[in-house]
Coordinates of C-alpha atoms in Angstrom, one line a residue:
M1 CA 28.5 162.5 90.8
V2 CA 28.6 160.5 94.0
S3 CA 31.3 162.8 95.5
R4 CA 29.2 165.9 94.7
L5 CA 26.1 164.4 96.3
H6 CA 27.6 163.1 99.5
G7 CA 30.9 164.9 100.0
P8 CA 33.9 163.4 101.8
N9 CA 32.4 163.3 105.3
M10 CA 28.9 162.1 104.5
V11 CA 27.7 158.5 104.6
S12 CA 26.1 157.0 101.5
P13 CA 22.6 155.7 101.9
F14 CA 23.7 152.8 99.7
A15 CA 26.0 151.5 102.4
G16 CA 25.5 149.6 105.7
W17 CA 22.5 147.9 107.1
P18 CA 19.8 149.4 104.8
M19 CA 21.4 147.8 101.8
Q20 CA 22.1 144.5 103.7
L21 CA 18.4 144.4 104.7
G22 CA 17.4 145.2 101.1
L23 CA 19.6 142.5 99.7
L24 CA 18.1 139.9 102.1
L25 CA 14.6 141.0 101.3
G26 CA 15.3 140.9 97.6
L27 CA 16.7 137.4 97.8
L28 CA 13.8 136.2 99.9
V29 CA 11.1 137.7 97.6
S30 CA 12.8 136.3 94.5
M31 CA 12.9 132.8 96.1
V32 CA 9.3 133.0 97.3
V33 CA 8.1 134.0 93.8
V34 CA 9.9 131.2 92.1
W35 CA 8.9 128.7 94.8
G36 CA 5.3 129.8 94.3
L37 CA 5.5 129.3 90.6
D38 CA 6.9 125.7 90.9
R39 CA 5.1 124.7 94.1
P40 CA 2.1 122.9 92.4
R41 CA 4.4 120.2 91.2
G42 CA 6.5 120.2 94.3
R43 CA 9.5 118.9 92.3
W44 CA 12.2 120.6 94.3
G45 CA 11.2 119.4 97.7
R46 CA 10.5 115.8 96.5
T47 CA 13.8 115.6 94.6
L48 CA 15.9 116.7 97.5
R49 CA 14.1 114.6 100.1
K50 CA 14.5 111.6 97.8
R51 CA 18.3 111.8 98.2
F52 CA 18.8 113.9 101.4
L53 CA 17.7 113.4 104.9
F54 CA 15.0 116.1 105.3
G55 CA 16.2 117.5 102.0
I56 CA 19.4 118.9 103.5
P57 CA 23.0 118.0 102.6
W58 CA 24.0 117.4 106.2
G59 CA 27.4 115.9 105.2
T60 CA 28.4 119.2 103.5
V61 CA 27.1 121.2 106.5
V62 CA 29.2 119.1 108.9
C63 CA 32.4 119.3 106.8
V64 CA 32.2 123.1 106.3
S65 CA 31.4 123.6 109.9
G66 CA 34.4 121.5 110.9
V67 CA 36.8 123.4 108.6
I68 CA 35.6 126.7 110.0
A69 CA 36.0 125.4 113.5
V70 CA 39.6 124.4 112.8
Y71 CA 40.3 128.0 111.6
L72 CA 38.6 129.6 114.6
F73 CA 39.7 127.4 117.4
V74 CA 42.8 125.4 116.3
Q75 CA 44.4 128.2 114.2
D76 CA 43.3 130.9 116.7
G77 CA 41.3 132.7 114.0
W78 CA 38.7 133.5 116.6
N79 CA 41.1 136.0 118.2
H80 CA 43.1 136.9 115.1
W81 CA 40.6 136.6 112.1
Y82 CA 43.0 138.1 109.6
N83 CA 46.2 136.6 110.9
P84 CA 45.7 133.0 112.1
V85 CA 48.6 130.6 113.0
T86 CA 49.5 128.8 109.8
V87 CA 53.1 127.7 110.0
A88 CA 52.3 125.0 112.6
F89 CA 49.4 123.5 110.7
A90 CA 50.8 122.8 107.2
S91 CA 51.8 119.3 105.9
W92 CA 55.6 119.7 106.3
S93 CA 56.7 116.1 106.7
Y94 CA 55.7 112.6 107.6
L95 CA 57.9 113.2 110.7
Y96 CA 55.4 115.9 111.8
P97 CA 52.1 114.1 112.0
L98 CA 50.2 117.2 113.4
G99 CA 50.9 119.1 110.2
M100 CA 49.9 116.1 108.0
L101 CA 46.6 115.9 110.0
T102 CA 45.7 119.5 110.0
G103 CA 47.1 120.8 106.7
P104 CA 44.1 120.0 104.5
F105 CA 41.7 121.6 106.9
S106 CA 43.6 124.7 107.8
H107 CA 43.9 128.0 105.9
V108 CA 46.3 131.0 105.6
G109 CA 43.7 133.7 106.0
P110 CA 40.0 134.7 105.7
S111 CA 40.0 135.1 101.9
H112 CA 41.6 131.6 101.5
L113 CA 39.0 130.1 103.9
L114 CA 36.0 131.8 102.4
G115 CA 37.1 131.0 98.9
N116 CA 37.4 127.3 99.6
M117 CA 34.1 127.3 101.7
T118 CA 32.0 129.0 99.0
S119 CA 33.4 126.6 96.4
T120 CA 32.6 123.7 98.7
L121 CA 29.1 124.9 99.3
A122 CA 28.5 125.0 95.6
V123 CA 29.9 121.6 94.6
A124 CA 29.9 119.4 97.6
P125 CA 26.0 119.1 97.8
L126 CA 26.0 117.8 94.2
A127 CA 28.6 115.2 95.2
E128 CA 26.6 114.4 98.3
Y129 CA 23.5 114.1 96.2
Y130 CA 25.3 111.5 94.0
F131 CA 26.4 109.6 97.2
G132 CA 22.9 109.9 98.7
H133 CA 21.6 109.4 102.2
Y134 CA 19.2 106.7 101.0
P135 CA 19.9 103.4 99.2
P136 CA 19.7 104.0 95.4
N137 CA 18.9 100.4 94.4
D138 CA 15.4 99.0 94.4
G139 CA 14.7 96.5 97.1
E140 CA 17.1 98.1 99.7
T141 CA 15.6 99.6 102.8
S142 CA 17.1 102.5 104.6
F143 CA 17.6 100.8 108.0
S144 CA 18.5 97.3 106.8
S145 CA 22.1 97.9 107.9
W146 CA 24.3 100.6 109.2
R147 CA 25.6 101.3 105.7
T148 CA 22.1 102.1 104.5
N149 CA 21.1 104.1 107.5
P150 CA 20.5 107.7 106.3
W151 CA 21.7 109.2 109.6
V152 CA 24.9 107.2 109.4
R153 CA 25.4 108.0 105.7
A154 CA 24.7 111.8 106.3
F155 CA 26.6 112.4 109.5
V156 CA 29.3 109.7 109.5
L157 CA 30.1 108.1 106.2
F158 CA 30.1 111.2 103.9
P159 CA 32.2 113.3 106.4
L160 CA 34.5 110.3 107.0
G161 CA 35.1 110.0 103.3
V162 CA 35.9 113.8 103.1
V163 CA 38.4 113.5 106.0
T164 CA 40.0 110.5 104.3
I165 CA 40.4 112.3 101.0
G166 CA 41.8 115.3 102.9
L167 CA 44.4 113.2 104.6
L168 CA 45.4 111.5 101.4
T169 CA 45.9 114.9 99.6
S170 CA 48.1 115.8 102.6
I171 CA 50.1 112.5 102.7
F172 CA 50.7 112.6 98.9
S173 CA 51.5 116.3 98.7
W174 CA 54.8 117.5 97.1
G175 CA 56.0 119.7 99.9
P176 CA 54.0 121.8 102.4
V177 CA 50.3 122.1 101.6
I178 CA 47.6 124.0 103.5
G179 CA 44.0 124.4 102.6
F180 CA 40.8 122.5 101.7
S181 CA 41.1 123.0 98.0
G182 CA 42.4 119.4 97.4
V183 CA 39.2 118.1 98.9
F184 CA 37.2 120.6 96.8
F185 CA 38.7 119.1 93.7
A186 CA 37.8 115.7 94.9
F187 CA 34.2 116.8 95.1
V188 CA 34.6 118.1 91.5
G189 CA 36.0 114.7 90.3
F190 CA 33.4 112.8 92.2
A191 CA 30.4 114.8 90.8
L192 CA 31.8 115.1 87.3
V193 CA 31.5 111.4 86.5
R194 CA 27.8 111.4 87.2
Y195 CA 26.6 115.0 86.7
P196 CA 29.0 116.8 84.3
L197 CA 26.6 119.5 83.4
G198 CA 25.5 119.9 87.0
T199 CA 29.1 120.4 88.0
V200 CA 29.6 123.1 85.4
I201 CA 26.5 124.9 86.8
A202 CA 27.7 124.4 90.4
L203 CA 31.0 126.1 89.6
S204 CA 29.0 129.1 88.3
V205 CA 26.9 129.0 91.5
Q206 CA 30.2 129.4 93.5
T207 CA 30.6 132.8 91.9
V208 CA 27.1 133.7 92.8
V209 CA 27.5 132.6 96.4
S210 CA 30.8 134.5 96.7
T211 CA 29.2 137.7 95.2
L212 CA 26.2 137.4 97.5
Y213 CA 28.5 137.1 100.5
S214 CA 30.7 140.1 99.4
A215 CA 27.6 142.2 98.7
F216 CA 26.2 141.5 102.2
H217 CA 29.5 141.9 104.0
D218 CA 30.5 145.0 102.2
P219 CA 27.5 146.6 100.4
Q220 CA 29.6 149.5 99.1
T221 CA 33.3 149.7 98.4
I222 CA 35.3 152.9 97.7
A223 CA 38.6 152.2 96.0
H224 CA 41.5 154.5 95.4
A225 CA 44.5 154.2 93.1
T226 CA 47.4 152.9 95.1
T227 CA 50.7 151.2 94.7
S228 CA 51.0 147.8 96.1
F229 CA 53.2 144.7 96.3
S230 CA 51.7 141.7 94.5
R231 CA 52.7 138.4 92.9
P232 CA 51.0 136.7 89.9
W233 CA 47.6 135.4 90.8
W234 CA 48.8 131.8 90.1
Y235 CA 51.7 132.0 92.5
G236 CA 51.2 129.5 95.4
I237 CA 48.5 127.4 93.7
A238 CA 49.1 123.8 94.8
I239 CA 48.4 122.2 91.5
Q240 CA 49.7 118.8 92.5
G241 CA 47.4 118.8 95.6
H242 CA 44.5 119.8 93.4
T243 CA 45.3 117.1 90.9
M244 CA 45.6 114.5 93.5
G245 CA 42.2 115.4 95.0
F246 CA 40.6 115.4 91.6
F247 CA 41.9 111.9 90.8
L248 CA 40.9 110.5 94.2
G249 CA 37.4 111.9 93.7
A250 CA 37.2 110.6 90.2
V251 CA 38.2 107.1 91.2
A252 CA 35.6 107.0 94.0
G253 CA 33.0 108.4 91.5
V254 CA 33.8 105.8 88.8
Y255 CA 33.6 103.0 91.5
L256 CA 30.2 104.2 92.5
L257 CA 29.1 104.3 88.8
R258 CA 30.0 100.7 88.3
S259 CA 28.4 99.5 91.5
R260 CA 25.2 101.2 90.5
G261 CA 25.3 100.3 86.8
V262 CA 25.0 103.8 85.6
R263 CA 26.0 104.7 82.0
P264 CA 27.0 108.4 81.6
S265 CA 27.9 110.0 78.3
A266 CA 31.7 110.1 77.7
L267 CA 31.2 113.2 75.5
R268 CA 29.4 115.1 78.3
V269 CA 31.9 114.0 80.9
W270 CA 34.8 115.1 78.7
A271 CA 33.3 118.4 77.9
G272 CA 32.2 119.0 81.4
G273 CA 35.6 118.0 82.8
F274 CA 37.5 120.3 80.3
V275 CA 35.3 123.3 81.1
V276 CA 35.3 122.8 84.9
L277 CA 39.1 122.2 85.1
V278 CA 39.9 125.1 82.9
S279 CA 37.6 127.5 84.8
S280 CA 39.0 126.3 88.1
S281 CA 42.6 127.0 86.9
L282 CA 43.9 123.5 87.1
W283 CA 45.9 124.4 84.0
A284 CA 48.0 127.0 85.9
L285 CA 51.3 125.0 86.1
W286 CA 54.0 127.2 87.4
W287 CA 57.5 127.2 89.0
Y288 CA 60.1 129.5 90.5
R289 CA 62.6 131.3 88.4
G290 CA 64.7 133.6 90.6
M291 CA 63.9 135.4 93.8
E292 CA 60.6 137.0 92.9
T293 CA 60.2 135.7 89.4
F294 CA 57.9 132.9 88.4
V295 CA 57.1 131.1 85.2
L296 CA 53.6 130.0 84.1
F297 CA 53.4 127.1 81.6
R298 CA 50.1 128.1 80.1
A299 CA 50.1 125.9 76.9
L300 CA 51.5 122.9 78.8
G301 CA 48.8 123.4 81.4
V302 CA 46.0 123.4 78.9
L303 CA 47.4 120.1 77.4
F304 CA 47.5 118.8 81.0
V305 CA 43.8 119.6 81.5
L306 CA 42.9 118.0 78.1
T307 CA 44.7 114.9 79.2
L308 CA 42.8 114.8 82.5
A309 CA 39.4 115.2 80.8
T310 CA 40.2 112.5 78.3
L311 CA 41.3 110.0 81.0
L312 CA 38.1 110.7 82.9
A313 CA 36.0 110.1 79.7
V314 CA 37.8 106.8 79.0
A315 CA 37.4 105.6 82.6
V316 CA 33.7 106.5 82.6
R317 CA 32.9 104.9 79.3
T318 CA 34.6 101.7 80.2
T319 CA 31.9 101.2 82.9
D320 CA 29.7 100.1 80.1
Q321 CA 30.3 96.3 79.7
R322 CA 28.1 96.1 76.6
T323 CA 30.6 98.4 74.7
F324 CA 33.8 97.3 76.2
S325 CA 35.1 94.0 77.5
P326 CA 36.0 93.4 81.2
S327 CA 39.7 93.9 80.3
A328 CA 38.8 97.4 79.0
R329 CA 37.1 98.2 82.3
Q330 CA 40.4 97.3 84.0
V331 CA 42.3 99.5 81.6
G332 CA 40.0 102.4 82.5
T333 CA 40.6 101.9 86.2
V334 CA 44.3 101.7 85.8
L335 CA 44.4 104.9 83.7
L336 CA 43.0 106.7 86.7
L337 CA 45.2 104.9 89.3
I338 CA 48.5 105.3 87.5
P339 CA 48.7 109.1 88.1
I340 CA 47.9 108.6 91.8
I341 CA 50.6 105.9 92.1
I342 CA 53.2 108.2 90.4
M343 CA 52.3 111.2 92.6
A344 CA 52.5 109.1 95.7
G345 CA 55.9 107.7 94.6
V346 CA 57.2 111.3 94.3
A347 CA 55.6 112.4 97.5
A348 CA 57.1 109.7 99.7
P349 CA 60.8 110.7 99.5
L350 CA 60.0 114.4 99.6
N351 CA 58.0 114.1 102.8
L352 CA 60.6 111.9 104.5
T353 CA 63.3 114.7 104.3
T354 CA 64.2 116.4 107.5
V355 CA 65.2 119.9 108.5
H356 CA 68.7 119.1 110.0
R357 CA 69.8 121.1 112.9
N358 CA 73.1 122.1 111.3
R359 CA 71.1 123.7 108.5
A360 CA 68.9 125.5 111.0
D361 CA 72.0 126.7 112.9
A362 CA 73.3 128.5 109.8
L363 CA 70.3 130.8 110.1
D364 CA 70.1 130.8 113.9
T365 CA 70.7 134.6 114.2
G366 CA 67.1 135.6 114.9
V367 CA 64.8 135.4 117.9
T368 CA 63.5 132.3 119.6
V369 CA 59.9 131.8 120.5
G370 CA 59.1 128.5 122.0
D371 CA 60.7 125.9 119.7
Y372 CA 60.7 128.3 116.8
T373 CA 63.5 130.5 115.4
V374 CA 62.4 133.5 113.4
T375 CA 65.2 135.2 111.4
Y376 CA 65.9 137.1 108.2
A377 CA 68.3 136.0 105.4
E378 CA 69.0 136.6 101.8
N379 CA 69.9 134.3 98.9
V380 CA 69.8 131.1 100.9
P381 CA 68.5 127.7 99.6
N382 CA 64.8 127.1 100.1
R383 CA 65.0 123.9 102.2
K384 CA 61.5 122.9 101.3
V385 CA 61.9 123.4 97.6
S386 CA 65.5 122.4 97.1
V387 CA 65.0 119.0 98.7
I388 CA 66.1 117.0 95.7
D389 CA 68.1 118.5 92.9
V390 CA 66.2 118.1 89.6
S391 CA 66.7 120.0 86.4
V392 CA 64.2 119.6 83.5
G393 CA 63.8 121.8 80.5
G394 CA 65.9 124.6 81.9
E395 CA 64.0 124.7 85.2
T396 CA 65.5 123.5 88.5
T397 CA 64.5 122.7 92.0
D398 CA 67.7 124.4 93.2
V399 CA 65.8 127.5 94.4
N400 CA 67.2 130.3 96.6
T401 CA 65.0 132.7 98.6
S402 CA 65.2 135.8 100.7
G403 CA 63.0 137.1 103.5
V404 CA 61.8 136.3 107.0
I405 CA 62.3 132.7 107.6
V406 CA 60.7 130.5 110.3
I407 CA 62.6 127.4 111.4
N408 CA 61.6 124.6 113.7
P409 CA 63.6 121.4 113.3
D410 CA 61.4 119.6 115.9
R411 CA 58.4 120.1 113.7
E412 CA 60.3 119.8 110.4
I413 CA 59.4 123.4 109.5
W414 CA 61.4 125.6 107.3
S415 CA 59.3 128.4 105.8
R416 CA 59.9 131.7 104.1
E417 CA 57.0 133.6 105.6
V418 CA 57.6 137.1 104.4
S419 CA 59.5 137.8 101.2
K420 CA 62.3 140.4 100.8
G421 CA 60.0 142.3 98.4
Q422 CA 57.1 142.3 100.8
L423 CA 59.1 143.6 103.6
A424 CA 60.8 146.2 101.3
Y425 CA 57.3 147.4 100.3
A426 CA 55.6 147.4 103.7
G427 CA 58.6 148.2 106.0
G428 CA 57.2 145.9 108.6
A429 CA 55.4 142.6 109.1
T430 CA 54.1 140.2 111.7
V431 CA 54.6 136.4 111.9
R432 CA 52.5 134.2 114.1
V433 CA 54.0 131.0 115.4
G434 CA 52.5 128.5 117.8
G435 CA 50.8 125.1 118.1
V436 CA 47.6 123.6 119.5
G437 CA 46.5 125.9 122.3
W438 CA 49.1 128.6 122.0
A439 CA 50.2 131.3 119.6
K440 CA 52.7 134.2 119.7
T441 CA 53.2 137.2 117.4
V442 CA 56.7 138.1 116.2
K443 CA 57.2 141.6 114.7
V444 CA 59.7 142.4 111.9
R445 CA 60.9 145.9 110.9
R446 CA 63.1 147.2 108.1
T447 CA 64.8 150.6 107.9
G448 CA 66.8 151.8 105.0
W449 CA 68.2 154.7 102.9
T450 CA 67.9 155.0 99.1
V451 CA 70.8 156.7 97.4
T452 CA 70.4 159.0 94.3
G453 CA 70.8 156.9 91.2
G454 CA 71.2 153.7 93.1
S455 CA 69.5 151.1 95.3
A456 CA 68.9 151.0 99.1
A457 CA 71.1 150.1 102.1
Y458 CA 68.9 148.6 104.8
Q459 CA 68.8 146.7 108.0
V460 CA 66.3 144.3 109.6
W461 CA 65.2 143.9 113.2
I462 CA 63.0 141.3 114.8
R463 CA 61.2 141.4 118.2
S464 CA 59.7 138.5 120.1
P465 CA 56.5 139.1 122.1
K466 CA 58.2 140.0 125.3
G467 CA 61.6 140.9 124.1
R468 CA 63.5 143.9 122.6
W469 CA 64.2 144.6 119.0
K470 CA 67.1 142.4 117.8
H471 CA 69.2 143.4 114.9
V472 CA 69.4 140.4 112.5
F473 CA 70.6 141.6 109.1
S474 CA 72.5 144.4 107.4
S475 CA 72.7 144.8 103.6
D476 CA 75.8 145.8 101.6
S477 CA 76.7 149.4 101.4
V478 CA 75.4 151.4 98.4
T479 CA 77.0 154.3 96.5
A480 CA 75.2 157.3 95.1
S481 CA 75.8 158.3 91.4
P482 CA 76.6 162.0 92.0
V483 CA 80.4 162.6 92.4
L484 CA 81.3 165.5 94.7
A485 CA 84.6 167.2 94.1
G486 CA 86.0 163.8 92.9
N487 CA 84.4 161.9 95.9
N488 CA 81.9 159.2 96.0
V489 CA 79.2 159.1 98.7
S490 CA 78.0 155.8 100.2
I491 CA 75.6 154.6 102.8
V492 CA 77.0 151.9 105.0
P493 CA 74.8 149.8 107.4
R494 CA 76.7 149.1 110.7
K495 CA 75.0 146.9 113.3
G496 CA 71.8 149.0 113.6
R497 CA 73.3 152.3 112.5
F498 CA 73.8 154.0 109.2
V499 CA 77.0 155.8 108.3
L500 CA 77.9 158.2 105.5
R501 CA 81.1 157.3 103.9
L502 CA 83.2 159.6 101.6
S503 CA 85.7 157.8 99.3
K504 CA 88.1 158.7 96.5
N505 CA 89.9 156.2 94.3
N506 CA 88.5 153.3 96.4
S507 CA 90.0 154.7 99.5
T508 CA 88.0 156.0 102.4
V509 CA 88.3 159.8 103.0
G510 CA 86.1 159.9 106.1
T511 CA 82.9 158.7 107.7
A512 CA 80.1 160.2 109.9
P513 CA 76.8 159.0 111.3
I514 CA 73.6 159.9 109.5
P515 CA 72.7 163.3 110.9
G516 CA 69.5 163.9 112.8
K517 CA 66.7 165.9 111.3
N518 CA 67.7 169.5 110.5
S519 CA 71.3 168.7 111.5
T520 CA 74.5 168.8 109.5
V521 CA 77.7 166.7 109.5
T522 CA 80.9 167.6 107.6
I523 CA 83.3 165.2 106.0
D524 CA 86.4 166.6 104.3
G525 CA 84.8 170.0 103.7
I526 CA 81.5 168.6 102.3
R527 CA 78.4 169.4 104.4
F528 CA 75.6 166.9 104.6
T529 CA 72.3 168.3 105.9
R530 CA 69.2 166.2 106.7
K531 CA 66.0 168.0 106.0
K532 CA 62.7 167.4 107.8
N533 CA 61.5 165.3 105.0
N534 CA 64.4 162.9 105.6
H535 CA 66.3 163.9 102.5
I536 CA 70.1 164.5 102.8
I537 CA 71.5 167.3 100.8
A538 CA 75.3 167.5 100.2
A539 CA 76.8 171.0 99.8
V540 CA 80.2 171.8 98.2
N541 CA 80.8 175.5 97.9
D542 CA 77.7 176.7 96.0
T543 CA 76.7 173.3 94.8
R544 CA 73.7 171.6 96.4
I545 CA 72.6 168.0 95.5
E546 CA 70.5 165.3 97.1
V547 CA 72.5 162.2 97.7
T548 CA 70.1 160.0 99.7
K549 CA 66.7 159.8 101.3
K550 CA 65.1 157.6 103.9
E551 CA 63.1 154.6 102.5
Q552 CA 59.4 155.2 102.3
Y553 CA 57.0 152.3 102.8
G554 CA 53.6 151.7 101.2
G555 CA 52.1 149.3 103.8

């Protein structure tokens, strides 16, 4: 119906600024109506002003603004919104302090940034409300000390606590981590112990905030059926970083409960924790299994979340001295601290490993940009996963990888930035490297030929910002399934060129370069003609058959 009304070249009246304006007016009218209904009691304003300076969660505003500023000005997202510099700002190693400092506050792209920020805007105000800008205990005055000063609490102490949690999630990370999600889970853990139901509702609000933003930014979306390269949605989730953030927030929340003498319901905390952690995918435990194969331990993940919710309920309940002895309170505290200690114990040796120069030299066939090397390799050990050889339950940390690799021994960086599968789908990619105050874009290109009944022979080139294309990789030759007069036809990559090879009984009969469009080459009486559509047809007497065609890319 829509296509008949508007046609392919007409603009829908339901797109653009009219709908954006309508959305804003609708939201405003709805809020005014509800505010008018509740205004006689004035409950909302009084409640917020009781805990917040002028009723606004300033600490959340400061933190979100700071993270966005890192993306725009440190990662160069201001100039490259969809392609910021990421490789320099992940937590690679203790020997690379800049990455450790910036990792928890940097993001890999706009969707990563906006996802974490909308989640933070939903949950962080609840955590800040629990923290409060004003003293919660009777008899304390707001300006009796710097710790009770609402301005200090809103603009210094709360943001300082957020930065501290972020740094701890980075320091205790198991391998490179980038993103604010560890801090988000700290907000969740902190708020859950005091307001379990409120935290569940806040997570639902995150979906509302995200939908409102999407509706305003893109009022109408037209989608077409396409092929694409994708990995499972759970690939890349830093579960250990999220778990560490959750425990750190929970410990801080339980400490505040005890200092204020609050007695929450263990059942509510357990139920709220289980619902929140499941809905936020903390159960998605996964690992590598092959080049582009990954395994999700769904049942184990649910048991993991149940354990976390139970630990939280026990720790919260042991804040009640009239039900448990002081020793029980200590047990509750230890139950939360043990996972943090274990995770820190694993993180320390992992983050003390280095990218040795002899390892980097083995892949030093690419282009150099500043102190970075960008290259392409296949079936090589992933130096940031295969740090320590461990095998458990049939899974192993001895993981190989293929794709565009960025190496920087000075910064302890070894990163597979573009996978073999991604490059095969798109045919090209860009990789941005840099540091504070500088950034460069490196381009990668793949060209190949797919044989009939077989796979592809391909080659990869890389170009630095001011350099020429450099050939960095050639695949093995591939053989087509059709047999022509007893001969096999193969495509052979040779240092930037592709060659047709005719062979019989494992002996080469002859070779010739791939012909140009609408051109023909002949090998031992067999004619190979390249059509305009980049298909090569072999002709023997009156027989015609396609033997290969140029790779087509979807990106």
